[in-house]
Tab-separated table of C-alpha atoms and ligand atoms in Angstrom:
chain	number	residue	atom	x	y	z
A	1	MET	CA	0.097	-0.029	-0.412
A	2	GLY	CA	1.386	3.475	-0.969
A	3	ASN	CA	1.278	6.720	0.928
A	4	LYS	CA	2.233	5.258	4.009
A	5	ILE	CA	3.277	7.588	7.111
A	6	ILE	CA	4.858	8.086	10.225
A	7	ILE	CA	3.541	8.034	13.751
A	8	ALA	CA	4.741	9.943	16.531
A	9	ILE	CA	3.136	8.717	19.941
A	10	ASP	CA	4.583	11.046	22.918
A	11	GLY	CA	3.190	11.000	26.566
A	12	TYR	CA	4.411	10.244	29.972
A	13	SER	CA	5.727	6.952	31.515
A	14	SER	CA	3.137	4.474	32.114
A	15	SER	CA	0.187	6.041	29.887
A	16	GLY	CA	-0.576	3.525	28.064
A	17	LYS	CA	1.330	4.852	24.998
A	18	SER	CA	3.407	1.598	23.625
A	19	SER	CA	0.342	-0.455	23.887
A	20	MET	CA	-1.270	1.613	21.800
A	21	ALA	CA	1.291	1.915	19.548
A	22	ARG	CA	2.355	-1.247	19.666
A	23	ALA	CA	-1.577	-2.320	18.631
A	24	LEU	CA	-1.984	0.429	16.005
A	25	ALA	CA	1.468	-1.115	14.231
A	26	ALA	CA	-0.271	-4.749	14.185
A	27	LYS	CA	-3.953	-3.645	13.081
A	28	ILE	CA	-2.154	-1.169	10.130
A	29	GLY	CA	0.995	-3.472	9.261
A	30	TYR	CA	3.355	-0.653	9.913
A	31	ARG	CA	6.693	-1.579	12.066
A	32	TYR	CA	6.364	-0.353	15.917
A	33	ILE	CA	9.791	1.143	17.651
A	34	ASP	CA	9.572	2.170	21.108
A	35	SER	CA	12.306	4.118	21.615
A	36	GLY	CA	12.259	3.887	25.378
A	37	ALA	CA	13.814	0.483	25.328
A	38	MET	CA	16.478	1.910	23.449
A	39	TYR	CA	17.165	3.791	26.658
A	40	ARG	CA	16.364	1.180	28.748
A	41	ALA	CA	19.170	-0.960	26.899
A	42	VAL	CA	21.774	1.996	27.008
A	43	THR	CA	20.768	1.845	30.689
A	44	LEU	CA	21.533	-1.445	31.283
A	45	TYR	CA	24.636	-1.269	29.311
A	46	ALA	CA	26.087	1.219	31.783
A	47	MET	CA	25.015	-0.242	34.748
A	48	ARG	CA	26.870	-3.588	33.597
A	49	HIS	CA	29.889	-1.944	32.698
A	50	GLY	CA	29.985	0.094	36.545
A	51	MET	CA	28.943	3.416	34.872
A	52	ILE	CA	26.421	3.903	37.121
A	53	ASP	CA	26.710	4.544	40.823
A	54	ALA	CA	24.292	3.789	43.956
A	55	ASP	CA	22.951	7.933	43.916
A	56	HIS	CA	22.294	6.983	39.985
A	57	ASN	CA	25.642	9.501	39.126
A	58	VAL	CA	25.839	8.681	35.803
A	59	ASP	CA	29.990	8.410	34.226
A	60	THR	CA	29.033	10.588	31.284
A	61	ARG	CA	32.432	10.319	30.037
A	62	ALA	CA	32.653	6.466	29.834
A	63	LEU	CA	29.204	6.483	28.644
A	64	THR	CA	30.359	8.820	25.867
A	65	ASP	CA	33.346	7.285	24.494
A	66	ALA	CA	31.740	3.263	24.507
A	67	LEU	CA	28.462	4.601	22.765
A	68	PRO	CA	29.946	2.851	18.931
A	69	ASP	CA	30.266	-0.188	20.778
A	70	ILE	CA	26.635	0.047	22.263
A	71	HIS	CA	23.958	-1.704	19.315
A	72	VAL	CA	20.845	-1.779	19.695
A	73	ASP	CA	17.918	-3.533	17.815
A	74	PHE	CA	15.086	-5.228	17.923
A	75	ASP	CA	14.049	-8.752	17.039
A	76	VAL	CA	10.500	-9.002	15.641
A	77	THR	CA	8.604	-12.196	16.429
A	78	PRO	CA	4.994	-12.819	14.996
A	79	ASP	CA	3.862	-12.014	18.636
A	80	LYS	CA	5.831	-10.033	20.412
A	81	GLN	CA	9.198	-7.763	20.018
A	82	TYR	CA	12.511	-8.072	21.811
A	83	THR	CA	14.558	-5.558	22.382
A	84	LEU	CA	18.535	-6.548	21.689
A	85	LEU	CA	21.773	-5.328	22.860
A	86	ASN	CA	24.872	-5.839	21.548
A	87	GLY	CA	22.238	-8.858	19.837
A	88	GLU	CA	20.997	-10.517	23.382
A	89	ASN	CA	17.707	-10.362	24.406
A	90	VAL	CA	17.279	-7.943	27.434
A	91	GLU	CA	13.717	-7.341	27.049
A	92	ASN	CA	12.752	-8.817	30.240
A	93	GLU	CA	15.632	-7.010	32.253
A	94	ILE	CA	15.208	-3.569	30.461
A	95	ARG	CA	11.407	-3.281	32.393
A	96	GLN	CA	12.867	-4.337	36.111
A	97	LEU	CA	12.679	-1.135	38.770
A	98	PRO	CA	16.903	-0.936	38.392
A	99	VAL	CA	16.603	0.192	35.190
A	100	SER	CA	13.874	2.396	35.821
A	101	ASN	CA	15.540	3.922	38.727
A	102	ASN	CA	18.767	4.432	36.471
A	103	VAL	CA	17.086	5.748	32.717
A	104	SER	CA	16.399	9.300	33.256
A	105	PRO	CA	19.804	10.306	33.753
A	106	VAL	CA	21.185	8.598	31.182
A	107	ALA	CA	18.496	9.648	28.964
A	108	ALA	CA	19.142	13.296	30.061
A	109	ILE	CA	22.514	12.667	28.118
A	110	PRO	CA	23.006	14.728	25.028
A	111	ALA	CA	25.400	12.292	23.616
A	112	VAL	CA	23.237	9.294	24.501
A	113	ARG	CA	20.251	11.458	22.836
A	114	HIS	CA	22.207	12.007	19.760
A	115	TYR	CA	23.672	8.392	19.111
A	116	LEU	CA	19.645	7.662	19.756
A	117	VAL	CA	17.644	9.748	17.663
A	118	ALA	CA	20.228	9.562	14.836
A	119	LEU	CA	19.579	5.873	15.139
A	120	GLN	CA	15.286	5.853	15.480
A	121	GLN	CA	15.531	8.878	12.025
A	122	ALA	CA	17.267	5.729	10.356
A	123	PHE	CA	13.788	3.307	11.558
A	124	GLY	CA	11.976	5.871	9.930
A	125	THR	CA	13.678	6.759	6.365
A	126	GLU	CA	11.239	4.395	4.709
A	127	LYS	CA	7.805	5.601	6.555
A	128	GLY	CA	5.625	2.947	7.364
A	129	ILE	CA	6.490	3.367	11.194
A	130	VAL	CA	4.817	3.820	14.739
A	131	MET	CA	7.195	5.537	16.829
A	132	ASP	CA	6.823	5.729	21.294
A	133	GLY	CA	8.619	7.890	23.817
A	134	ARG	CA	8.746	11.628	24.887
A	135	ASP	CA	10.362	13.380	22.163
A	136	ILE	CA	9.356	11.480	18.579
A	137	GLY	CA	7.462	14.515	17.350
A	138	THR	CA	9.029	17.728	18.518
A	139	THR	CA	12.940	16.111	17.881
A	140	VAL	CA	13.128	13.029	16.094
A	141	PHE	CA	10.370	12.998	13.070
A	142	PRO	CA	9.241	16.335	13.692
A	143	ASP	CA	7.396	16.119	10.155
A	144	ALA	CA	5.744	13.433	11.608
A	145	GLU	CA	1.947	13.515	9.528
A	146	LEU	CA	0.293	12.226	12.351
A	147	LYS	CA	1.709	13.332	15.964
A	148	ILE	CA	-0.310	12.009	19.511
A	149	PHE	CA	0.490	13.588	22.942
A	150	VAL	CA	-0.905	10.696	25.505
A	151	ASN	CA	-1.605	11.706	29.145
A	152	ALA	CA	-3.122	10.473	32.439
A	153	PRO	CA	-2.902	11.163	35.960
A	154	ALA	CA	0.023	9.972	37.478
A	155	GLU	CA	-2.134	7.972	40.184
A	156	THR	CA	-3.828	6.073	37.159
A	157	ARG	CA	-0.468	5.674	35.487
A	158	ALA	CA	1.046	4.481	38.854
A	159	GLU	CA	-1.825	2.436	39.321
A	160	ARG	CA	-1.215	0.623	35.608
A	161	ARG	CA	2.307	-0.262	36.407
A	162	LEU	CA	1.917	-1.580	39.787
A	163	LYS	CA	-0.257	-4.023	38.402
A	164	GLU	CA	1.702	-4.995	35.131
A	165	LEU	CA	5.197	-5.470	37.192
A	166	GLN	CA	2.945	-7.711	39.976
A	167	ALA	CA	0.895	-9.610	37.071
A	168	LYS	CA	4.834	-10.541	36.278
A	169	GLY	CA	5.525	-11.845	39.785
A	170	ASN	CA	7.703	-8.187	40.872
A	171	THR	CA	6.950	-7.923	45.071
A	172	VAL	CA	6.449	-3.835	44.458
A	173	THR	CA	4.780	-1.386	46.636
A	174	TYR	CA	1.914	1.378	45.454
A	175	ASN	CA	3.796	3.559	46.887
A	176	GLU	CA	7.702	2.841	45.379
A	177	ILE	CA	5.665	3.071	41.544
A	178	LEU	CA	4.372	6.129	42.732
A	179	ALA	CA	7.800	7.950	43.237
A	180	ASN	CA	9.028	6.390	40.637
A	181	VAL	CA	7.046	7.545	37.791
A	182	LYS	CA	6.774	11.137	39.276
A	183	GLN	CA	10.331	11.276	39.664
A	184	ARG	CA	10.940	10.347	36.685
A	185	ASP	CA	7.814	12.921	34.636
A	186	HIS	CA	10.037	15.238	36.895
A	187	ILE	CA	13.456	14.226	35.187
A	188	ASP	CA	11.836	13.928	31.800
A	189	GLU	CA	10.324	17.508	31.989
A	190	THR	CA	13.378	19.641	33.387
A	191	ARG	CA	16.170	18.164	31.716
A	192	ALA	CA	17.870	20.859	29.238
A	193	GLU	CA	18.489	18.216	26.462
A	194	SER	CA	15.227	17.427	24.824
A	195	PRO	CA	12.638	17.543	27.778
A	196	LEU	CA	9.446	16.195	27.348
A	197	ARG	CA	7.126	18.374	25.715
A	198	ARG	CA	4.000	18.259	23.623
A	199	ALA	CA	4.285	19.098	20.107
A	200	ALA	CA	2.837	22.361	18.641
A	201	ASP	CA	0.616	20.388	16.269
A	202	ALA	CA	0.362	17.207	18.639
A	203	ILE	CA	-3.355	15.933	19.037
A	204	ASP	CA	-3.733	15.143	22.700
A	205	PHE	CA	-5.227	11.980	24.381
A	206	ASP	CA	-6.135	11.262	27.667
A	207	ASN	CA	-6.790	7.668	27.776
A	208	SER	CA	-7.254	7.506	31.677
A	209	ALA	CA	-10.997	6.906	31.397
A	210	MET	CA	-11.253	4.597	28.609
A	211	SER	CA	-10.805	0.853	28.104
A	212	ILE	CA	-7.865	-0.877	26.208
A	213	ASP	CA	-10.110	-1.642	23.195
A	214	GLU	CA	-11.444	1.657	23.277
A	215	GLN	CA	-8.190	3.617	23.142
A	216	ASN	CA	-7.303	1.439	20.382
A	217	ALA	CA	-10.381	1.816	18.614
A	218	ALA	CA	-9.811	5.721	18.490
A	219	LEU	CA	-6.293	5.426	17.905
A	220	LEU	CA	-7.166	3.813	14.820
A	221	LYS	CA	-9.626	6.586	14.391
A	222	LEU	CA	-7.094	9.346	14.132
A	223	TYR	CA	-4.897	7.356	11.841
A	224	ASN	CA	-8.076	6.387	9.611
A	225	ASP	CA	-8.565	10.715	9.611
A	226	THR	CA	-4.948	11.396	8.555
A	227	ILE	CA	-4.591	9.309	5.708
A	228	SER	CA	-8.064	10.150	4.150
A	229	CYS	CA	-7.583	13.680	4.055
B	301	LIG	O1	8.323	4.596	28.123
B	301	LIG	P1	9.616	4.934	29.201
B	301	LIG	O2	9.424	4.556	30.624
B	301	LIG	O3	10.203	3.214	28.808
B	301	LIG	O4	10.981	5.377	28.702
B	301	LIG	C1	12.174	4.959	29.783
B	301	LIG	C2	12.914	6.645	29.872
B	301	LIG	O5	13.472	7.057	28.616
B	301	LIG	C3	11.931	7.204	30.341
B	301	LIG	O6	12.559	7.765	31.819
B	301	LIG	C4	12.614	8.707	29.059
B	301	LIG	C5	13.521	7.929	28.594
B	301	LIG	N1	12.835	8.571	27.189
B	301	LIG	C6	13.178	9.682	26.886
B	301	LIG	O7	13.870	10.510	27.115
B	301	LIG	N2	13.329	10.107	25.360
B	301	LIG	C7	12.265	9.071	24.360
B	301	LIG	N3	12.129	9.072	23.217
B	301	LIG	C8	11.717	7.754	25.174
B	301	LIG	C9	12.268	7.515	26.203
């Protein structure tokens, strides 16, 4: 099918944007790229190489020097997508709290962002892509044909994250998760480099009162409206 477009979905952590983006991509036959997974994979590399201390301080110099050795990609199977760090499937490990607690300072490093933004742009050269993140509509694909900004209150997002982690057998508390969500919101919004910001031409999408089916249907409608005009 001709006329493929780029769909940029930005928003706060645990806003449900990844599930929405993945479901839309599957429905319309586009490739889905989770840009947050790429920041998480770089964070895991830095943790494994002793570049982050217990107070979440990152050795920026060492990590910047190591970037050419960090290869992030995705392995796609019919029903799931796995994040690869130098060829290793790290999908599970990058979703755990230790990575979540260290990822914001890593994502604030300009050299890391430049490196990953270039990779993300390379994924979009043939269009037909749904990418979710924080700066997709503003920095990665400022010319994306459809931009969505997803939001929901921090408490709603913390409850969702708690259920996700509990379903995977993690013993974490609501308060720990809420603190992590709020801390990440703050760092994401206030960092100097590519802060989380709604693109001026993005469509606001508050899914807090929607079921999964409703949010998927609403997003599909926005896509259909975009390609038909
Ligand atoms: O969406 P997520 O929670 O998996 O994102 C992980 C972290 O990466 C989060 O702290 C924000 C950061 N991130 C970013 O800075 N830019 C992106 N495009 C995607 C994620």
